Coordinates of C-alpha atoms and ligand atoms in Angstrom, one line a residue:
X641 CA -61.0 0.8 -38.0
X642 CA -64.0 2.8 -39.3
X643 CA -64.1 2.2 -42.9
X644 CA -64.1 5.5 -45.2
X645 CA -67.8 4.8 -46.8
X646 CA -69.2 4.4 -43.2
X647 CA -68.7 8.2 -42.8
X648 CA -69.6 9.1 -45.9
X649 CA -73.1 7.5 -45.6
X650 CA -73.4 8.9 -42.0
X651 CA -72.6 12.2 -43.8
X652 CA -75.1 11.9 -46.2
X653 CA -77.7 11.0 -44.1
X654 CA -77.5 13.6 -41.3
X655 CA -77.1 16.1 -44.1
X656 CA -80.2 14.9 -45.6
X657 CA -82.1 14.7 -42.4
X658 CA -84.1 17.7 -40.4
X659 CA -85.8 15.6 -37.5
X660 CA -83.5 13.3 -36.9
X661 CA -83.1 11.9 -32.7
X662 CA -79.8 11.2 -31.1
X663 CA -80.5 8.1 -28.3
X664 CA -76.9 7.7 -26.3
X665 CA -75.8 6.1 -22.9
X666 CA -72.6 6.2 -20.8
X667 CA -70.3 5.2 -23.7
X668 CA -71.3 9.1 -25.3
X669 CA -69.2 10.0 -22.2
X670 CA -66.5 8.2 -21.8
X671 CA -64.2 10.4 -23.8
X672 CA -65.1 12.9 -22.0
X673 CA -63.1 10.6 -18.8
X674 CA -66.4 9.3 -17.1
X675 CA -66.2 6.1 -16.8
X676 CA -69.1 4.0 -18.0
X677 CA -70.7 0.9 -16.5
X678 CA -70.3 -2.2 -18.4
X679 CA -66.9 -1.5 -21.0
X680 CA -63.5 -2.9 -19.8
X681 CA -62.5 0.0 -17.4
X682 CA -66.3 0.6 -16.2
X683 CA -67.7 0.6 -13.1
X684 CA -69.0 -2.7 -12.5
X685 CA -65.5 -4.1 -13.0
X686 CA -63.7 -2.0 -10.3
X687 CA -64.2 -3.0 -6.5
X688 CA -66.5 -1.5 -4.4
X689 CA -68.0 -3.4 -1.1
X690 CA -71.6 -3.5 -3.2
X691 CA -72.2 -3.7 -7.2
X692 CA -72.8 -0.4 -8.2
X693 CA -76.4 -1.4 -9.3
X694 CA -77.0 -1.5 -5.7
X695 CA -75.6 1.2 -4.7
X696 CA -77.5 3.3 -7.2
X697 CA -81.1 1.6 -5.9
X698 CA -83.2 3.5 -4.1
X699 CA -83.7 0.8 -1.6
X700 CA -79.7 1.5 -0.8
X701 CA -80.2 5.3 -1.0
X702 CA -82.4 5.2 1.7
X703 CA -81.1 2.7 3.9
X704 CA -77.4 3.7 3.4
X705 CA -77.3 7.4 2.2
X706 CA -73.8 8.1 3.6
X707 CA -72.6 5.2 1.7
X708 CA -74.7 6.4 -1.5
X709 CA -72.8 9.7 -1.0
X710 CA -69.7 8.3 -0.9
X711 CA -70.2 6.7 -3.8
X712 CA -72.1 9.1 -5.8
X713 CA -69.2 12.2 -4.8
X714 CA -66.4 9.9 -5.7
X715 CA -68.0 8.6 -9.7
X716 CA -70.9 9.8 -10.8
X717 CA -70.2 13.9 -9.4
X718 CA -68.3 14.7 -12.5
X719 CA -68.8 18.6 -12.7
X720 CA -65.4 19.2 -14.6
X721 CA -65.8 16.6 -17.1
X722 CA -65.9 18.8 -20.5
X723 CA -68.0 17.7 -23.6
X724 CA -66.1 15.6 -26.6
X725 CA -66.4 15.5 -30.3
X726 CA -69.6 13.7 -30.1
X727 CA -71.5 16.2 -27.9
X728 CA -70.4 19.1 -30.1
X729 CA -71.4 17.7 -33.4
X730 CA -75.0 17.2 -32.1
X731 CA -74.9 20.7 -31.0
X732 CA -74.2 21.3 -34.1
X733 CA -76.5 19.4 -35.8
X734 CA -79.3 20.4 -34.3
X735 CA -78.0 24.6 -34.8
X736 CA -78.0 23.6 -38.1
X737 CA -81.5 22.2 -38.4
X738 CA -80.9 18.7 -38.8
X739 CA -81.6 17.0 -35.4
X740 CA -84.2 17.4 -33.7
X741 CA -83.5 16.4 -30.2
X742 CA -81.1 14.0 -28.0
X743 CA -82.3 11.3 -25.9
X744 CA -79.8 10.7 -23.1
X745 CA -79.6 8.1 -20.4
X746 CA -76.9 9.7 -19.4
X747 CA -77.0 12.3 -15.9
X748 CA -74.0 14.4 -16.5
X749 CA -75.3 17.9 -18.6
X750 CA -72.7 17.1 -21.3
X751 CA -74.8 17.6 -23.9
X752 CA -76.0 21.1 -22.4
X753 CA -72.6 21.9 -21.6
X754 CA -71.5 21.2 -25.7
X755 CA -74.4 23.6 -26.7
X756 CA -77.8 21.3 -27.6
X757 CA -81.1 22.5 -26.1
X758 CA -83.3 19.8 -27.0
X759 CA -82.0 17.3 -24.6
X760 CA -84.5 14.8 -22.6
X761 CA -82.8 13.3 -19.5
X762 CA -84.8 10.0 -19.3
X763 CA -82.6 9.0 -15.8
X764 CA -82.6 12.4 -14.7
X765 CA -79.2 14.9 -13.7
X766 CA -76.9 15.4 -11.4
X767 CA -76.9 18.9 -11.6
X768 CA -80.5 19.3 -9.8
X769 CA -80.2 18.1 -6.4
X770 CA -83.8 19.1 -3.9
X771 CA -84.5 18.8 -0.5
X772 CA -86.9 15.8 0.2
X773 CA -88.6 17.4 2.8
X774 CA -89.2 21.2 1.8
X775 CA -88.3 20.8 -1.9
X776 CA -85.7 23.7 -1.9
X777 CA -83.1 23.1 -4.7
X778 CA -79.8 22.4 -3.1
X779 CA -76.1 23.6 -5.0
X780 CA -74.8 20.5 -6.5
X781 CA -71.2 22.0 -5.8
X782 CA -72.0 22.2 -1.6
X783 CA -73.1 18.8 -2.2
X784 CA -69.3 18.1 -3.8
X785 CA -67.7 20.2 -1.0
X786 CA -69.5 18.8 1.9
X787 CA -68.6 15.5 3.5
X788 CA -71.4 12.8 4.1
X789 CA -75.3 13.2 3.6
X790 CA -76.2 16.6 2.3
X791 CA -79.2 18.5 4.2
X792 CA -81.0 21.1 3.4
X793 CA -81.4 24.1 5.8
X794 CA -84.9 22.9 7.2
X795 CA -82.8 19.8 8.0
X796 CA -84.3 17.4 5.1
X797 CA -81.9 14.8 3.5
X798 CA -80.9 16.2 -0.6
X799 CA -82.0 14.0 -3.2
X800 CA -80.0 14.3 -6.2
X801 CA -83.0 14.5 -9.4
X802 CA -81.3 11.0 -10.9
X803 CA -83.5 8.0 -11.4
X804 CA -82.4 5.0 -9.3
X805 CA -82.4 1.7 -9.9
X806 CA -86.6 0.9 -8.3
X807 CA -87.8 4.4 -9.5
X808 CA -90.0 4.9 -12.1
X809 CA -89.0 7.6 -15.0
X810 CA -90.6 10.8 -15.3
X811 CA -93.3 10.0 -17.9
X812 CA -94.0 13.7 -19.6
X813 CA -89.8 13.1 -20.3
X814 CA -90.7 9.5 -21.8
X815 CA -93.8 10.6 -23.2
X816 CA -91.3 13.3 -25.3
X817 CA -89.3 10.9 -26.4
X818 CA -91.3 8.4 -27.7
X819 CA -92.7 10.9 -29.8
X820 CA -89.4 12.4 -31.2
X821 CA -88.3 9.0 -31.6
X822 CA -91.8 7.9 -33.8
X823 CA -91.2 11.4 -35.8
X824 CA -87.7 10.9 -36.7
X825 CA -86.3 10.1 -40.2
X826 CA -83.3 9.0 -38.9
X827 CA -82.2 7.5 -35.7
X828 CA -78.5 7.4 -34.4
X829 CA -78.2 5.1 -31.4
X830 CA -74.6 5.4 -29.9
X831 CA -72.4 4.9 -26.7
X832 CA -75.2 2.6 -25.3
X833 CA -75.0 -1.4 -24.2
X834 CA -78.8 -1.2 -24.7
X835 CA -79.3 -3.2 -21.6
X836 CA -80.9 -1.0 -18.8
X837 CA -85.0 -0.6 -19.5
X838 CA -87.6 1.2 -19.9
X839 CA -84.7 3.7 -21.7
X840 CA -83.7 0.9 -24.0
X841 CA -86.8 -0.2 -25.4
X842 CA -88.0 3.4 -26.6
X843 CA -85.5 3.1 -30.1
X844 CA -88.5 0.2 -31.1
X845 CA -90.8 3.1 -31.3
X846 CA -89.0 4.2 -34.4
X847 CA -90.8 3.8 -37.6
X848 CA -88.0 4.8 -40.4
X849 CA -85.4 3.2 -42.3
X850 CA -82.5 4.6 -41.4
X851 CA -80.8 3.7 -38.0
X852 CA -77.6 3.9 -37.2
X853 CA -75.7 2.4 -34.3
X854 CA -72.5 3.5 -33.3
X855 CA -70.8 1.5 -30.2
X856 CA -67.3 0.4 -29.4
X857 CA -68.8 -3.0 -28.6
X858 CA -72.1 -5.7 -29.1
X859 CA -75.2 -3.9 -27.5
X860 CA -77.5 -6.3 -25.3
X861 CA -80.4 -5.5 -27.5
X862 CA -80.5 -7.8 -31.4
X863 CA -79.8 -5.1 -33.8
X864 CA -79.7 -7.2 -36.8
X865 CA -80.7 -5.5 -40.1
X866 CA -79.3 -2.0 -38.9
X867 CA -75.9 -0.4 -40.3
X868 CA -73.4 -0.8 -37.2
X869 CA -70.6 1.3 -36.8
X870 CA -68.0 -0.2 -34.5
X871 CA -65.8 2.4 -33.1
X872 CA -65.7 5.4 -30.2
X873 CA -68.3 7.5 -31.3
X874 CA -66.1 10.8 -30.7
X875 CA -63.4 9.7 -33.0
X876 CA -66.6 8.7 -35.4
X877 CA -68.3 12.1 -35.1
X878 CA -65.5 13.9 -35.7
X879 CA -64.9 12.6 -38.9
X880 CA -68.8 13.2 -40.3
Ligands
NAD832 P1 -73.3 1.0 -20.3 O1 -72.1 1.2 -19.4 O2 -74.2 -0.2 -20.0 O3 -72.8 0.8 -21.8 C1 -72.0 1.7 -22.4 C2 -71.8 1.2 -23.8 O4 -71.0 2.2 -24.5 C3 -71.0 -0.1 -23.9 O5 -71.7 -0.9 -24.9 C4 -69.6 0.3 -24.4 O6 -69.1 -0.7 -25.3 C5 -70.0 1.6 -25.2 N1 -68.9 2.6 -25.2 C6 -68.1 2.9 -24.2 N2 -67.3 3.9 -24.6 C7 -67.6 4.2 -25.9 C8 -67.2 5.1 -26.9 N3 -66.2 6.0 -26.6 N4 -67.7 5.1 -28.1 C9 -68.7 4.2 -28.4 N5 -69.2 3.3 -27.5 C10 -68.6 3.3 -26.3 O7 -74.1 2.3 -20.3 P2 -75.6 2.6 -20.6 O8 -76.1 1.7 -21.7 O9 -75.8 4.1 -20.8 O10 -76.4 2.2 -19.3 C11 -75.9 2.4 -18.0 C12 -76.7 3.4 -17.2 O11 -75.7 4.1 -16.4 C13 -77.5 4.5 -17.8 O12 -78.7 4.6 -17.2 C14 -76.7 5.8 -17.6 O13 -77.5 6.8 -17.3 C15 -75.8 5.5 -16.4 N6 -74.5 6.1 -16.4 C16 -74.3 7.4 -16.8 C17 -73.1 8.0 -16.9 C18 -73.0 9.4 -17.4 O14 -73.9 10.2 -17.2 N7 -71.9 9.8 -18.0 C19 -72.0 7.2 -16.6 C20 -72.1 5.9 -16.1 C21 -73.4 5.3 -16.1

């Protein structure tokens, strides 16, 4: 149960705030009905014939793409999924000149889809898809409609623009949020076990006093020393 003053210093402090950064993971999403990775109901715990880390290398991608596609069409391809409390109060936030951008691990567009425009994908989206030969972009909704591995016209296998497990981030997109993250007078950290790096290491490049975590459980990472509120960060948000 999220205690009464927990809000009302959350409150205070985004109200207070004009650069502050949002950093979120899976968890962000999860009310939203996409499943996350690591939480009771997540995706490692449900059987597939290879961990899911696997499947989302870029070792497997190659060397099993119909497999990947299977995978990828039946979990990750969420294109109905619509944006909960949490997305739309950082939309609002940052309309209202508070935040000043949202750091996402996540691939889905929620946060687009609530509104925000300062968003910095650090593993990428699974609404840009490209040909790996030509480069064409490819529809991400023929890639939900077709059956096995997409290919571009010219014959080329699609790539969906998500980061892998064995591929290096885009750095200009790091780069960003390291420096949003330095810049910031306050930092809210939510929906995020904290355990998958480089993402996860970029909230030690912030240089104020006022972080927040929000998470429905322990993240990986030692967080002592920082308010933690324990709770589902929709039903949180909504009460700010
Ligand atoms: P994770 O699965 O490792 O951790 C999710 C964390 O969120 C857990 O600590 C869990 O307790 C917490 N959580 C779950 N629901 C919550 C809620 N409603 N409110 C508050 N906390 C909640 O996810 P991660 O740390 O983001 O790392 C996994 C990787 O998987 C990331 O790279 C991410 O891009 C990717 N992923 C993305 C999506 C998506 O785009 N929606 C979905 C699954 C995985």
């Amino acid at each position: 149960m999220v205690s009464e003053s927990e809000i009302v210093n959350l409150r205070m402090l985004i109200g207070k705030a004009s650069r502050a950064v949002f950093f979120g993971g899976a968890g962000v999403s999860t009310e939203s009905g996409i499943p996350d990775f690591r939480s009771q109901d997540g995706l490692y715990r449900q059987k597939y014939k290879y961990p899911p880390e696997q499947i989302l290398s870029h070792d497997f991608f190659v060397g099993h793409t119909a497999e990947f596609y299977d995978f990828y069409r039946d979990k990750m391809l969420c294109l109905d999924a619509q944006p909960n409390a949490a997305h739309l109060r950082l939309a609002e936030w940052e309309k209202e000149g508070h935040l000043a951008a949202v750091v996402t691990q996540n691939i889905d567009g929620l946060h687009q889809k609530a509104g925000s425009k300062n968003v910095l994908e650090l593993h990428g989206s699974i609404w840009r898809n490209r040909c790996m030969q030509c480069g064409m972009p490819f529809p991400v909704q023929r890639i939900r409609k077709g059956e096995g591995v997409p290919r571009c016209p010219c014959g080329g296998i699609v790539k969906p623009d998500v980061v892998l497990y064995g591929e290096p981030l885009d750095e200009q997109v790091m780069d960003k949020a390291v420096e949003y993250i330095r810049r910031a007078d306050v930092l809210i950290v939510g929906g995020t076990s904290l355990n998958v790096y480089p993402a996860a290491g970029l909230i030690d490049f912030f240089r104020g006093e006022n972080i927040v975590v929000i998470n429905k459980g322990a993240p990986a990472k030692d967080m002592r020393g920082v308010r933690f509120i324990y709770g589902k960060i929709g039903e949180v948000f909504s009460l700010v």
